[in-house]
Amino acid sequence: MIASLWASIPSPSSAAIHIGPLQLRAYGFMIALGVIAGSWLVGRRLEQRGLGTKDDAGAILVWAVVAGVIGARLYHVITDWSRFSDDLGAIPKIWEGGLGIPGGLMAGIPVGIWRAKKRGIPAREIATVAAPAIPLGQAIARWGNWWNQELFGGPTTLPWALEIDDKHLPAGYASGTTFHPTFLYESLGNFALCGILLLIDRSGRRPKPGRLMAMYLMGYALLRFAVESLRIDPAREIAGLRVNTWLSMIVFFSAALWLWWDARQPDPDPEPAPEPESEPESEPESEPEPEPEPEPEPELEDAGVDDAVAPEDATSTPE
């Protein structure tokens, strides 16, 4: 029973999720779930670092996601122009699939950094905060390819092989052929990448701000390089390699070179701690002026009687 259960991974019968009379495009729904998960992680990390709030994360990601979707669609259209050259009306139909993640990263990351700086968050800090959130969102959104039965790998009989119905079966393959579920490989790889980045960031030797984003780019480029080697969907090639394969190599080595360069930059001098404010010195209390000594009373002359004073003659006048 277990063997039959794991004989292959079935594909969904529909690319939509039906909830009563409501119909949701599964591809867009999975992207939305990925955005929500990424936004949650960015907001949490912003608050943990004292850089912002969940509201800041939402405001930043609204711009970053819109830019990312536009960039991803344009990248797909440019690299697969033959599909759209005779049908320009298909360009905005993103619910049918066709978002190039490299284009989404090239547009979404700079716009996100720009919006973060507008809210007072330094560029390197927001890059570090967002680094593990991006692969988390990608890991969830990749399941949209499963719903659309697209972007799978070559034929295989492995227990986790993917079933594809005849409507989506590539030309030249017999009905019932199973394929590498590259969406699953990339999803699991992105979950692992998210976890690794979080562990690195929480380690005793936390990397300098900005470096975690470079590590993400290196990790994703390596993952994408491996996945591209399995995919069989039509793609533009240069010198026998798919464009995405070349781009993965460029991103990997560029990020590694940046890390090497940044490691050789002197650490910025820490800002001197502000000196504690000294209390205003109180004026010394003035010593009280000494009271004048009483003048001594004049001594009286003896009047010939011990301890007796002669009474003054009332009729006498002073000489």
PDB file of C-alpha atoms in Angstrom:
ATOM      1  CA  MET A   1       0.000   0.000   0.000  1.00  0.00           C
ATOM      2  CA  ILE A   2       2.824   2.375   0.882  1.00  0.00           C
ATOM      3  CA  ALA A   3       4.576   1.568  -2.388  1.00  0.00           C
ATOM      4  CA  SER A   4       1.449   2.335  -4.389  1.00  0.00           C
ATOM      5  CA  LEU A   5       0.906   5.524  -2.416  1.00  0.00           C
ATOM      6  CA  TRP A   6       4.376   6.797  -3.288  1.00  0.00           C
ATOM      7  CA  ALA A   7       4.378   5.536  -6.862  1.00  0.00           C
ATOM      8  CA  SER A   8       3.984   9.131  -8.096  1.00  0.00           C
ATOM      9  CA  ILE A   9       2.672  12.575  -7.197  1.00  0.00           C
ATOM     10  CA  PRO A  10      -0.711  13.272  -8.815  1.00  0.00           C
ATOM     11  CA  SER A  11      -1.434  16.609 -10.417  1.00  0.00           C
ATOM     12  CA  PRO A  12      -4.619  18.561  -9.629  1.00  0.00           C
ATOM     13  CA  SER A  13      -7.526  18.160 -11.994  1.00  0.00           C
ATOM     14  CA  SER A  14      -8.105  21.910 -12.090  1.00  0.00           C
ATOM     15  CA  ALA A  15      -5.979  25.043 -11.794  1.00  0.00           C
ATOM     16  CA  ALA A  16      -8.648  26.665  -9.618  1.00  0.00           C
ATOM     17  CA  ILE A  17      -9.751  26.253  -6.028  1.00  0.00           C
ATOM     18  CA  HIS A  18     -13.529  26.115  -5.653  1.00  0.00           C
ATOM     19  CA  ILE A  19     -15.085  27.274  -2.384  1.00  0.00           C
ATOM     20  CA  GLY A  20     -18.836  27.026  -2.964  1.00  0.00           C
ATOM     21  CA  PRO A  21     -19.685  29.482  -5.734  1.00  0.00           C
ATOM     22  CA  LEU A  22     -16.310  31.182  -5.306  1.00  0.00           C
ATOM     23  CA  GLN A  23     -13.488  30.242  -7.664  1.00  0.00           C
ATOM     24  CA  LEU A  24      -9.897  31.178  -6.862  1.00  0.00           C
ATOM     25  CA  ARG A  25      -7.024  30.911  -9.307  1.00  0.00           C
ATOM     26  CA  ALA A  26      -4.677  28.574  -7.455  1.00  0.00           C
ATOM     27  CA  TYR A  27      -1.557  30.118  -9.004  1.00  0.00           C
ATOM     28  CA  GLY A  28      -2.388  33.585  -7.682  1.00  0.00           C
ATOM     29  CA  PHE A  29      -3.615  32.151  -4.381  1.00  0.00           C
ATOM     30  CA  MET A  30      -0.283  30.446  -3.710  1.00  0.00           C
ATOM     31  CA  ILE A  31       1.588  33.662  -4.513  1.00  0.00           C
ATOM     32  CA  ALA A  32      -0.672  35.524  -2.072  1.00  0.00           C
ATOM     33  CA  LEU A  33       0.062  32.962   0.654  1.00  0.00           C
ATOM     34  CA  GLY A  34       3.778  33.359   0.003  1.00  0.00           C
ATOM     35  CA  VAL A  35       3.505  37.136   0.296  1.00  0.00           C
ATOM     36  CA  ILE A  36       1.596  36.857   3.581  1.00  0.00           C
ATOM     37  CA  ALA A  37       4.192  34.482   5.049  1.00  0.00           C
ATOM     38  CA  GLY A  38       7.084  36.688   3.930  1.00  0.00           C
ATOM     39  CA  SER A  39       5.402  39.816   5.284  1.00  0.00           C
ATOM     40  CA  TRP A  40       4.851  38.143   8.650  1.00  0.00           C
ATOM     41  CA  LEU A  41       8.516  37.165   8.943  1.00  0.00           C
ATOM     42  CA  VAL A  42       9.764  40.615   7.891  1.00  0.00           C
ATOM     43  CA  GLY A  43       7.492  42.297  10.426  1.00  0.00           C
ATOM     44  CA  ARG A  44       8.595  39.997  13.209  1.00  0.00           C
ATOM     45  CA  ARG A  45      12.284  40.497  12.471  1.00  0.00           C
ATOM     46  CA  LEU A  46      11.859  44.273  12.253  1.00  0.00           C
ATOM     47  CA  GLU A  47      10.292  44.334  15.715  1.00  0.00           C
ATOM     48  CA  GLN A  48      12.913  41.982  17.188  1.00  0.00           C
ATOM     49  CA  ARG A  49      15.669  44.319  16.034  1.00  0.00           C
ATOM     50  CA  GLY A  50      13.869  47.474  17.085  1.00  0.00           C
ATOM     51  CA  LEU A  51      13.903  48.804  13.520  1.00  0.00           C
ATOM     52  CA  GLY A  52      10.203  49.079  12.856  1.00  0.00           C
ATOM     53  CA  THR A  53       6.785  47.483  13.206  1.00  0.00           C
ATOM     54  CA  LYS A  54       4.567  45.059  11.329  1.00  0.00           C
ATOM     55  CA  ASP A  55       2.836  48.069   9.820  1.00  0.00           C
ATOM     56  CA  ASP A  56       6.190  49.181   8.400  1.00  0.00           C
ATOM     57  CA  ALA A  57       6.683  45.714   6.914  1.00  0.00           C
ATOM     58  CA  GLY A  58       3.277  45.806   5.256  1.00  0.00           C
ATOM     59  CA  ALA A  59       3.831  49.279   3.818  1.00  0.00           C
ATOM     60  CA  ILE A  60       7.234  48.291   2.422  1.00  0.00           C
ATOM     61  CA  LEU A  61       6.098  44.967   0.957  1.00  0.00           C
ATOM     62  CA  VAL A  62       3.105  46.455  -0.856  1.00  0.00           C
ATOM     63  CA  TRP A  63       5.548  48.362  -3.057  1.00  0.00           C
ATOM     64  CA  ALA A  64       8.098  45.558  -3.241  1.00  0.00           C
ATOM     65  CA  VAL A  65       5.549  42.901  -4.232  1.00  0.00           C
ATOM     66  CA  VAL A  66       3.902  45.025  -6.920  1.00  0.00           C
ATOM     67  CA  ALA A  67       7.318  45.878  -8.377  1.00  0.00           C
ATOM     68  CA  GLY A  68       8.358  42.239  -8.088  1.00  0.00           C
ATOM     69  CA  VAL A  69       5.318  40.930  -9.945  1.00  0.00           C
ATOM     70  CA  ILE A  70       5.766  43.474 -12.734  1.00  0.00           C
ATOM     71  CA  GLY A  71       9.480  42.717 -12.993  1.00  0.00           C
ATOM     72  CA  ALA A  72       8.870  38.963 -12.940  1.00  0.00           C
ATOM     73  CA  ARG A  73       6.283  39.186 -15.707  1.00  0.00           C
ATOM     74  CA  LEU A  74       8.455  41.419 -17.886  1.00  0.00           C
ATOM     75  CA  TYR A  75      11.392  39.062 -17.420  1.00  0.00           C
ATOM     76  CA  HIS A  76       9.264  36.102 -18.500  1.00  0.00           C
ATOM     77  CA  VAL A  77       7.884  37.944 -21.512  1.00  0.00           C
ATOM     78  CA  ILE A  78      11.351  39.072 -22.648  1.00  0.00           C
ATOM     79  CA  THR A  79      12.968  35.655 -22.228  1.00  0.00           C
ATOM     80  CA  ASP A  80      10.012  33.845 -23.861  1.00  0.00           C
ATOM     81  CA  TRP A  81       9.033  36.454 -26.438  1.00  0.00           C
ATOM     82  CA  SER A  82       8.040  33.874 -29.075  1.00  0.00           C
ATOM     83  CA  ARG A  83       5.043  32.974 -26.928  1.00  0.00           C
ATOM     84  CA  PHE A  84       3.749  36.568 -26.859  1.00  0.00           C
ATOM     85  CA  SER A  85       4.890  38.070 -30.166  1.00  0.00           C
ATOM     86  CA  ASP A  86       1.686  37.026 -31.932  1.00  0.00           C
ATOM     87  CA  ASP A  87      -0.605  37.475 -28.936  1.00  0.00           C
ATOM     88  CA  LEU A  88       0.172  40.664 -27.010  1.00  0.00           C
ATOM     89  CA  GLY A  89      -3.105  40.344 -25.131  1.00  0.00           C
ATOM     90  CA  ALA A  90      -1.642  37.365 -23.238  1.00  0.00           C
ATOM     91  CA  ILE A  91       1.060  39.498 -21.589  1.00  0.00           C
ATOM     92  CA  PRO A  92      -1.032  40.649 -18.578  1.00  0.00           C
ATOM     93  CA  LYS A  93      -2.554  37.183 -17.943  1.00  0.00           C
ATOM     94  CA  ILE A  94      -0.288  36.307 -15.057  1.00  0.00           C
ATOM     95  CA  TRP A  95      -2.901  33.969 -13.543  1.00  0.00           C
ATOM     96  CA  GLU A  96      -2.083  31.538 -16.356  1.00  0.00           C
ATOM     97  CA  GLY A  97       1.499  31.322 -15.129  1.00  0.00           C
ATOM     98  CA  GLY A  98       4.702  32.859 -16.323  1.00  0.00           C
ATOM     99  CA  LEU A  99       6.560  34.853 -13.668  1.00  0.00           C
ATOM    100  CA  GLY A 100      10.346  34.897 -13.863  1.00  0.00           C
ATOM    101  CA  ILE A 101      11.738  34.994 -10.329  1.00  0.00           C
ATOM    102  CA  PRO A 102      15.035  36.615 -11.419  1.00  0.00           C
ATOM    103  CA  GLY A 103      13.092  39.588 -12.768  1.00  0.00           C
ATOM    104  CA  GLY A 104      11.031  39.747  -9.595  1.00  0.00           C
ATOM    105  CA  LEU A 105      14.164  39.916  -7.458  1.00  0.00           C
ATOM    106  CA  MET A 106      15.808  42.530  -9.681  1.00  0.00           C
ATOM    107  CA  ALA A 107      12.761  44.802  -9.358  1.00  0.00           C
ATOM    108  CA  GLY A 108      11.376  43.932  -5.928  1.00  0.00           C
ATOM    109  CA  ILE A 109      14.536  44.126  -3.812  1.00  0.00           C
ATOM    110  CA  PRO A 110      15.625  47.660  -4.871  1.00  0.00           C
ATOM    111  CA  VAL A 111      12.080  49.013  -4.534  1.00  0.00           C
ATOM    112  CA  GLY A 112      11.724  47.436  -1.100  1.00  0.00           C
ATOM    113  CA  ILE A 113      15.011  48.983   0.035  1.00  0.00           C
ATOM    114  CA  TRP A 114      13.943  52.363  -1.328  1.00  0.00           C
ATOM    115  CA  ARG A 115      10.646  52.266   0.573  1.00  0.00           C
ATOM    116  CA  ALA A 116      12.399  51.126   3.752  1.00  0.00           C
ATOM    117  CA  LYS A 117      14.801  54.067   3.587  1.00  0.00           C
ATOM    118  CA  LYS A 118      11.800  56.364   3.237  1.00  0.00           C
ATOM    119  CA  ARG A 119      10.634  55.032   6.604  1.00  0.00           C
ATOM    120  CA  GLY A 120      14.026  55.553   8.222  1.00  0.00           C
ATOM    121  CA  ILE A 121      15.295  51.949   7.991  1.00  0.00           C
ATOM    122  CA  PRO A 122      18.893  51.653   6.658  1.00  0.00           C
ATOM    123  CA  ALA A 123      19.367  49.748   3.403  1.00  0.00           C
ATOM    124  CA  ARG A 124      21.682  47.102   4.853  1.00  0.00           C
ATOM    125  CA  GLU A 125      19.372  46.493   7.787  1.00  0.00           C
ATOM    126  CA  ILE A 126      16.238  45.911   5.681  1.00  0.00           C
ATOM    127  CA  ALA A 127      18.253  43.661   3.344  1.00  0.00           C
ATOM    128  CA  THR A 128      19.291  41.544   6.329  1.00  0.00           C
ATOM    129  CA  VAL A 129      15.753  41.438   7.704  1.00  0.00           C
ATOM    130  CA  ALA A 130      14.223  40.422   4.359  1.00  0.00           C
ATOM    131  CA  ALA A 131      16.860  37.832   3.361  1.00  0.00           C
ATOM    132  CA  PRO A 132      15.203  34.765   4.972  1.00  0.00           C
ATOM    133  CA  ALA A 133      11.681  36.020   4.229  1.00  0.00           C
ATOM    134  CA  ILE A 134      12.190  35.958   0.455  1.00  0.00           C
ATOM    135  CA  PRO A 135      12.897  32.201   0.173  1.00  0.00           C
ATOM    136  CA  LEU A 136      10.023  31.519   2.595  1.00  0.00           C
ATOM    137  CA  GLY A 137       7.633  33.276   0.232  1.00  0.00           C
ATOM    138  CA  GLN A 138       9.176  31.557  -2.792  1.00  0.00           C
ATOM    139  CA  ALA A 139       8.847  28.123  -1.187  1.00  0.00           C
ATOM    140  CA  ILE A 140       5.094  28.571  -0.838  1.00  0.00           C
ATOM    141  CA  ALA A 141       4.482  30.368  -4.137  1.00  0.00           C
ATOM    142  CA  ARG A 142       6.273  27.626  -6.112  1.00  0.00           C
ATOM    143  CA  TRP A 143       3.311  25.326  -5.557  1.00  0.00           C
ATOM    144  CA  GLY A 144       1.430  27.439  -8.080  1.00  0.00           C
ATOM    145  CA  ASN A 145       3.437  25.599 -10.750  1.00  0.00           C
ATOM    146  CA  TRP A 146       2.033  22.319  -9.464  1.00  0.00           C
ATOM    147  CA  TRP A 147      -1.517  23.601  -9.842  1.00  0.00           C
ATOM    148  CA  ASN A 148      -0.777  24.756 -13.397  1.00  0.00           C
ATOM    149  CA  GLN A 149       1.154  21.558 -14.283  1.00  0.00           C
ATOM    150  CA  GLU A 150       4.105  23.519 -15.624  1.00  0.00           C
ATOM    151  CA  LEU A 151       7.884  23.905 -15.352  1.00  0.00           C
ATOM    152  CA  PHE A 152       8.598  20.268 -14.495  1.00  0.00           C
ATOM    153  CA  GLY A 153      11.761  18.330 -15.215  1.00  0.00           C
ATOM    154  CA  GLY A 154      12.662  15.418 -17.423  1.00  0.00           C
ATOM    155  CA  PRO A 155      11.032  11.991 -17.285  1.00  0.00           C
ATOM    156  CA  THR A 156      11.724   9.792 -14.274  1.00  0.00           C
ATOM    157  CA  THR A 157      10.292   6.764 -12.481  1.00  0.00           C
ATOM    158  CA  LEU A 158      11.350   7.827  -8.984  1.00  0.00           C
ATOM    159  CA  PRO A 159       8.745   7.327  -6.231  1.00  0.00           C
ATOM    160  CA  TRP A 160       8.129  11.079  -6.088  1.00  0.00           C
ATOM    161  CA  ALA A 161       7.751  11.475  -9.875  1.00  0.00           C
ATOM    162  CA  LEU A 162       5.072  13.913 -11.009  1.00  0.00           C
ATOM    163  CA  GLU A 163       2.054  12.871 -13.057  1.00  0.00           C
ATOM    164  CA  ILE A 164       1.026  15.176 -15.908  1.00  0.00           C
ATOM    165  CA  ASP A 165      -2.308  14.832 -17.687  1.00  0.00           C
ATOM    166  CA  ASP A 166      -2.453  14.551 -21.467  1.00  0.00           C
ATOM    167  CA  LYS A 167      -3.567  18.173 -21.865  1.00  0.00           C
ATOM    168  CA  HIS A 168      -0.295  19.454 -20.382  1.00  0.00           C
ATOM    169  CA  LEU A 169       1.942  16.651 -21.615  1.00  0.00           C
ATOM    170  CA  PRO A 170       4.890  17.909 -23.723  1.00  0.00           C
ATOM    171  CA  ALA A 171       5.077  16.750 -27.326  1.00  0.00           C
ATOM    172  CA  GLY A 172       6.991  13.527 -27.844  1.00  0.00           C
ATOM    173  CA  TYR A 173       6.097  11.908 -24.520  1.00  0.00           C
ATOM    174  CA  ALA A 174       3.662   9.023 -24.134  1.00  0.00           C
ATOM    175  CA  SER A 175       0.578   9.314 -21.981  1.00  0.00           C
ATOM    176  CA  GLY A 176       1.323   8.303 -18.411  1.00  0.00           C
ATOM    177  CA  THR A 177       4.940   9.495 -18.454  1.00  0.00           C
ATOM    178  CA  THR A 178       6.020  10.886 -15.097  1.00  0.00           C
ATOM    179  CA  PHE A 179       8.504  13.735 -14.597  1.00  0.00           C
ATOM    180  CA  HIS A 180      10.824  15.324 -12.047  1.00  0.00           C
ATOM    181  CA  PRO A 181       8.751  17.641  -9.805  1.00  0.00           C
ATOM    182  CA  THR A 182      11.153  20.573 -10.031  1.00  0.00           C
ATOM    183  CA  PHE A 183       8.617  22.799  -8.267  1.00  0.00           C
ATOM    184  CA  LEU A 184       8.946  20.483  -5.251  1.00  0.00           C
ATOM    185  CA  TYR A 185      12.754  20.512  -5.375  1.00  0.00           C
ATOM    186  CA  GLU A 186      12.811  24.292  -5.455  1.00  0.00           C
ATOM    187  CA  SER A 187      10.167  24.606  -2.746  1.00  0.00           C
ATOM    188  CA  LEU A 188      12.018  22.302  -0.350  1.00  0.00           C
ATOM    189  CA  GLY A 189      15.312  23.973  -1.216  1.00  0.00           C
ATOM    190  CA  ASN A 190      13.882  27.394  -0.410  1.00  0.00           C
ATOM    191  CA  PHE A 191      12.475  26.180   2.919  1.00  0.00           C
ATOM    192  CA  ALA A 192      15.925  24.837   3.769  1.00  0.00           C
ATOM    193  CA  LEU A 193      17.581  28.080   2.654  1.00  0.00           C
ATOM    194  CA  CYS A 194      15.240  30.106   4.867  1.00  0.00           C
ATOM    195  CA  GLY A 195      16.098  27.940   7.862  1.00  0.00           C
ATOM    196  CA  ILE A 196      19.850  28.129   7.220  1.00  0.00           C
ATOM    197  CA  LEU A 197      19.785  31.921   6.960  1.00  0.00           C
ATOM    198  CA  LEU A 198      17.842  32.201  10.213  1.00  0.00           C
ATOM    199  CA  LEU A 199      20.356  29.950  11.968  1.00  0.00           C
ATOM    200  CA  ILE A 200      23.271  31.995  10.645  1.00  0.00           C
ATOM    201  CA  ASP A 201      21.632  35.213  11.763  1.00  0.00           C
ATOM    202  CA  ARG A 202      21.001  33.857  15.253  1.00  0.00           C
ATOM    203  CA  SER A 203      24.465  32.393  15.687  1.00  0.00           C
ATOM    204  CA  GLY A 204      27.040  33.822  18.028  1.00  0.00           C
ATOM    205  CA  ARG A 205      28.872  35.427  15.109  1.00  0.00           C
ATOM    206  CA  ARG A 206      26.030  37.308  13.455  1.00  0.00           C
ATOM    207  CA  PRO A 207      27.136  38.612  10.042  1.00  0.00           C
ATOM    208  CA  LYS A 208      27.408  42.319   9.382  1.00  0.00           C
ATOM    209  CA  PRO A 209      24.286  44.029   8.040  1.00  0.00           C
ATOM    210  CA  GLY A 210      23.743  43.311   4.347  1.00  0.00           C
ATOM    211  CA  ARG A 211      25.757  40.117   4.163  1.00  0.00           C
ATOM    212  CA  LEU A 212      22.790  37.847   4.823  1.00  0.00           C
ATOM    213  CA  MET A 213      21.172  39.069   1.586  1.00  0.00           C
ATOM    214  CA  ALA A 214      24.333  38.179  -0.342  1.00  0.00           C
ATOM    215  CA  MET A 215      24.244  34.730   1.246  1.00  0.00           C
ATOM    216  CA  TYR A 216      20.628  34.325   0.133  1.00  0.00           C
ATOM    217  CA  LEU A 217      21.518  35.289  -3.429  1.00  0.00           C
ATOM    218  CA  MET A 218      24.361  32.772  -3.464  1.00  0.00           C
ATOM    219  CA  GLY A 219      22.174  30.028  -2.028  1.00  0.00           C
ATOM    220  CA  TYR A 220      19.254  30.642  -4.375  1.00  0.00           C
ATOM    221  CA  ALA A 221      21.527  30.934  -7.406  1.00  0.00           C
ATOM    222  CA  LEU A 222      23.043  27.545  -6.571  1.00  0.00           C
ATOM    223  CA  LEU A 223      19.591  26.005  -6.088  1.00  0.00           C
ATOM    224  CA  ARG A 224      18.283  27.508  -9.316  1.00  0.00           C
ATOM    225  CA  PHE A 225      21.348  26.314 -11.236  1.00  0.00           C
ATOM    226  CA  ALA A 226      20.576  22.737 -10.174  1.00  0.00           C
ATOM    227  CA  VAL A 227      16.859  23.001 -10.954  1.00  0.00           C
ATOM    228  CA  GLU A 228      17.466  24.533 -14.392  1.00  0.00           C
ATOM    229  CA  SER A 229      19.591  21.515 -15.323  1.00  0.00           C
ATOM    230  CA  LEU A 230      16.502  19.306 -14.883  1.00  0.00           C
ATOM    231  CA  ARG A 231      13.821  21.395 -16.593  1.00  0.00           C
ATOM    232  CA  ILE A 232      12.675  20.572 -20.117  1.00  0.00           C
ATOM    233  CA  ASP A 233      10.310  23.469 -20.848  1.00  0.00           C
ATOM    234  CA  PRO A 234      11.327  25.581 -23.863  1.00  0.00           C
ATOM    235  CA  ALA A 235      13.713  28.400 -22.934  1.00  0.00           C
ATOM    236  CA  ARG A 236      16.101  30.752 -24.679  1.00  0.00           C
ATOM    237  CA  GLU A 237      19.672  29.492 -24.659  1.00  0.00           C
ATOM    238  CA  ILE A 238      23.099  31.076 -25.006  1.00  0.00           C
ATOM    239  CA  ALA A 239      26.013  28.822 -25.965  1.00  0.00           C
ATOM    240  CA  GLY A 240      23.969  25.737 -25.184  1.00  0.00           C
ATOM    241  CA  LEU A 241      22.892  26.856 -21.694  1.00  0.00           C
ATOM    242  CA  ARG A 242      19.561  28.305 -20.624  1.00  0.00           C
ATOM    243  CA  VAL A 243      19.530  32.032 -19.888  1.00  0.00           C
ATOM    244  CA  ASN A 244      18.530  31.339 -16.288  1.00  0.00           C
ATOM    245  CA  THR A 245      21.537  29.040 -15.907  1.00  0.00           C
ATOM    246  CA  TRP A 246      23.885  31.802 -17.041  1.00  0.00           C
ATOM    247  CA  LEU A 247      22.136  34.289 -14.778  1.00  0.00           C
ATOM    248  CA  SER A 248      22.433  31.941 -11.797  1.00  0.00           C
ATOM    249  CA  MET A 249      26.184  31.720 -12.303  1.00  0.00           C
ATOM    250  CA  ILE A 250      26.510  35.495 -12.647  1.00  0.00           C
ATOM    251  CA  VAL A 251      24.493  36.119  -9.472  1.00  0.00           C
ATOM    252  CA  PHE A 252      26.420  33.503  -7.493  1.00  0.00           C
ATOM    253  CA  PHE A 253      29.851  34.844  -8.350  1.00  0.00           C
ATOM    254  CA  SER A 254      28.749  38.485  -8.038  1.00  0.00           C
ATOM    255  CA  ALA A 255      27.388  37.891  -4.535  1.00  0.00           C
ATOM    256  CA  ALA A 256      30.522  35.965  -3.547  1.00  0.00           C
ATOM    257  CA  LEU A 257      32.710  38.769  -4.880  1.00  0.00           C
ATOM    258  CA  TRP A 258      30.721  41.346  -2.932  1.00  0.00           C
ATOM    259  CA  LEU A 259      31.115  39.323   0.271  1.00  0.00           C
ATOM    260  CA  TRP A 260      34.861  39.109  -0.335  1.00  0.00           C
ATOM    261  CA  TRP A 261      35.052  42.869  -0.924  1.00  0.00           C
ATOM    262  CA  ASP A 262      32.875  43.734   2.069  1.00  0.00           C
ATOM    263  CA  ALA A 263      34.940  41.532   4.387  1.00  0.00           C
ATOM    264  CA  ARG A 264      37.982  43.671   3.582  1.00  0.00           C
ATOM    265  CA  GLN A 265      36.326  46.958   4.369  1.00  0.00           C
ATOM    266  CA  PRO A 266      37.201  48.507   7.737  1.00  0.00           C
ATOM    267  CA  ASP A 267      34.467  48.401  10.284  1.00  0.00           C
ATOM    268  CA  PRO A 268      32.916  51.821  10.806  1.00  0.00           C
ATOM    269  CA  ASP A 269      34.076  53.507  13.954  1.00  0.00           C
ATOM    270  CA  PRO A 270      31.467  53.128  16.641  1.00  0.00           C
ATOM    271  CA  GLU A 271      29.763  56.332  17.573  1.00  0.00           C
ATOM    272  CA  PRO A 272      31.088  57.658  20.897  1.00  0.00           C
ATOM    273  CA  ALA A 273      28.697  57.167  23.734  1.00  0.00           C
ATOM    274  CA  PRO A 274      27.084  60.428  24.765  1.00  0.00           C
ATOM    275  CA  GLU A 275      28.575  61.870  27.926  1.00  0.00           C
ATOM    276  CA  PRO A 276      26.184  62.022  30.858  1.00  0.00           C
ATOM    277  CA  GLU A 277      24.810  65.445  31.399  1.00  0.00           C
ATOM    278  CA  SER A 278      26.502  67.061  34.415  1.00  0.00           C
ATOM    279  CA  GLU A 279      24.308  68.775  36.916  1.00  0.00           C
ATOM    280  CA  PRO A 280      24.862  72.520  37.098  1.00  0.00           C
ATOM    281  CA  GLU A 281      27.251  73.385  39.846  1.00  0.00           C
ATOM    282  CA  SER A 282      25.539  75.121  42.714  1.00  0.00           C
ATOM    283  CA  GLU A 283      26.985  78.407  43.831  1.00  0.00           C
ATOM    284  CA  PRO A 284      28.888  78.133  47.130  1.00  0.00           C
ATOM    285  CA  GLU A 285      26.883  79.302  50.029  1.00  0.00           C
ATOM    286  CA  SER A 286      28.130  82.640  51.313  1.00  0.00           C
ATOM    287  CA  GLU A 287      29.328  82.546  54.862  1.00  0.00           C
ATOM    288  CA  PRO A 288      27.265  84.704  57.190  1.00  0.00           C
ATOM    289  CA  GLU A 289      28.892  87.953  58.109  1.00  0.00           C
ATOM    290  CA  PRO A 290      30.188  87.911  61.684  1.00  0.00           C
ATOM    291  CA  GLU A 291      28.096  89.894  64.085  1.00  0.00           C
ATOM    292  CA  PRO A 292      29.877  92.990  65.496  1.00  0.00           C
ATOM    293  CA  GLU A 293      31.290  92.420  68.948  1.00  0.00           C
ATOM    294  CA  PRO A 294      29.567  94.495  71.644  1.00  0.00           C
ATOM    295  CA  GLU A 295      31.565  97.468  72.803  1.00  0.00           C
ATOM    296  CA  PRO A 296      32.903  97.052  76.380  1.00  0.00           C
ATOM    297  CA  GLU A 297      31.156  99.126  78.999  1.00  0.00           C
ATOM    298  CA  PRO A 298      33.320 101.854  80.617  1.00  0.00           C
ATOM    299  CA  GLU A 299      34.638 100.916  84.017  1.00  0.00           C
ATOM    300  CA  LEU A 300      33.344 102.978  86.935  1.00  0.00           C
ATOM    301  CA  GLU A 301      35.764 104.690  89.397  1.00  0.00           C
ATOM    302  CA  ASP A 302      35.726 103.624  92.966  1.00  0.00           C
ATOM    303  CA  ALA A 303      33.779 105.996  95.209  1.00  0.00           C
ATOM    304  CA  GLY A 304      35.638 105.020  98.336  1.00  0.00           C
ATOM    305  CA  VAL A 305      33.178 102.281  99.313  1.00  0.00           C
ATOM    306  CA  ASP A 306      33.640  98.631  98.318  1.00  0.00           C
ATOM    307  CA  ASP A 307      31.196  97.565  95.631  1.00  0.00           C
ATOM    308  CA  ALA A 308      29.219 100.795  96.086  1.00  0.00           C
ATOM    309  CA  VAL A 309      28.468 103.476  93.642  1.00  0.00           C
ATOM    310  CA  ALA A 310      27.934 107.001  94.805  1.00  0.00           C
ATOM    311  CA  PRO A 311      24.710 108.412  93.670  1.00  0.00           C
ATOM    312  CA  GLU A 312      24.964 111.199  91.240  1.00  0.00           C
ATOM    313  CA  ASP A 313      24.291 114.650  92.671  1.00  0.00           C
ATOM    314  CA  ALA A 314      21.179 115.865  91.123  1.00  0.00           C
ATOM    315  CA  THR A 315      22.421 119.435  91.231  1.00  0.00           C
ATOM    316  CA  SER A 316      25.819 118.824  89.762  1.00  0.00           C
ATOM    317  CA  THR A 317      26.513 119.688  86.251  1.00  0.00           C
ATOM    318  CA  PRO A 318      29.080 118.169  83.970  1.00  0.00           C
ATOM    319  CA  GLU A 319      32.365 119.859  83.904  1.00  0.00           C
TER     320      GLU A 319
END
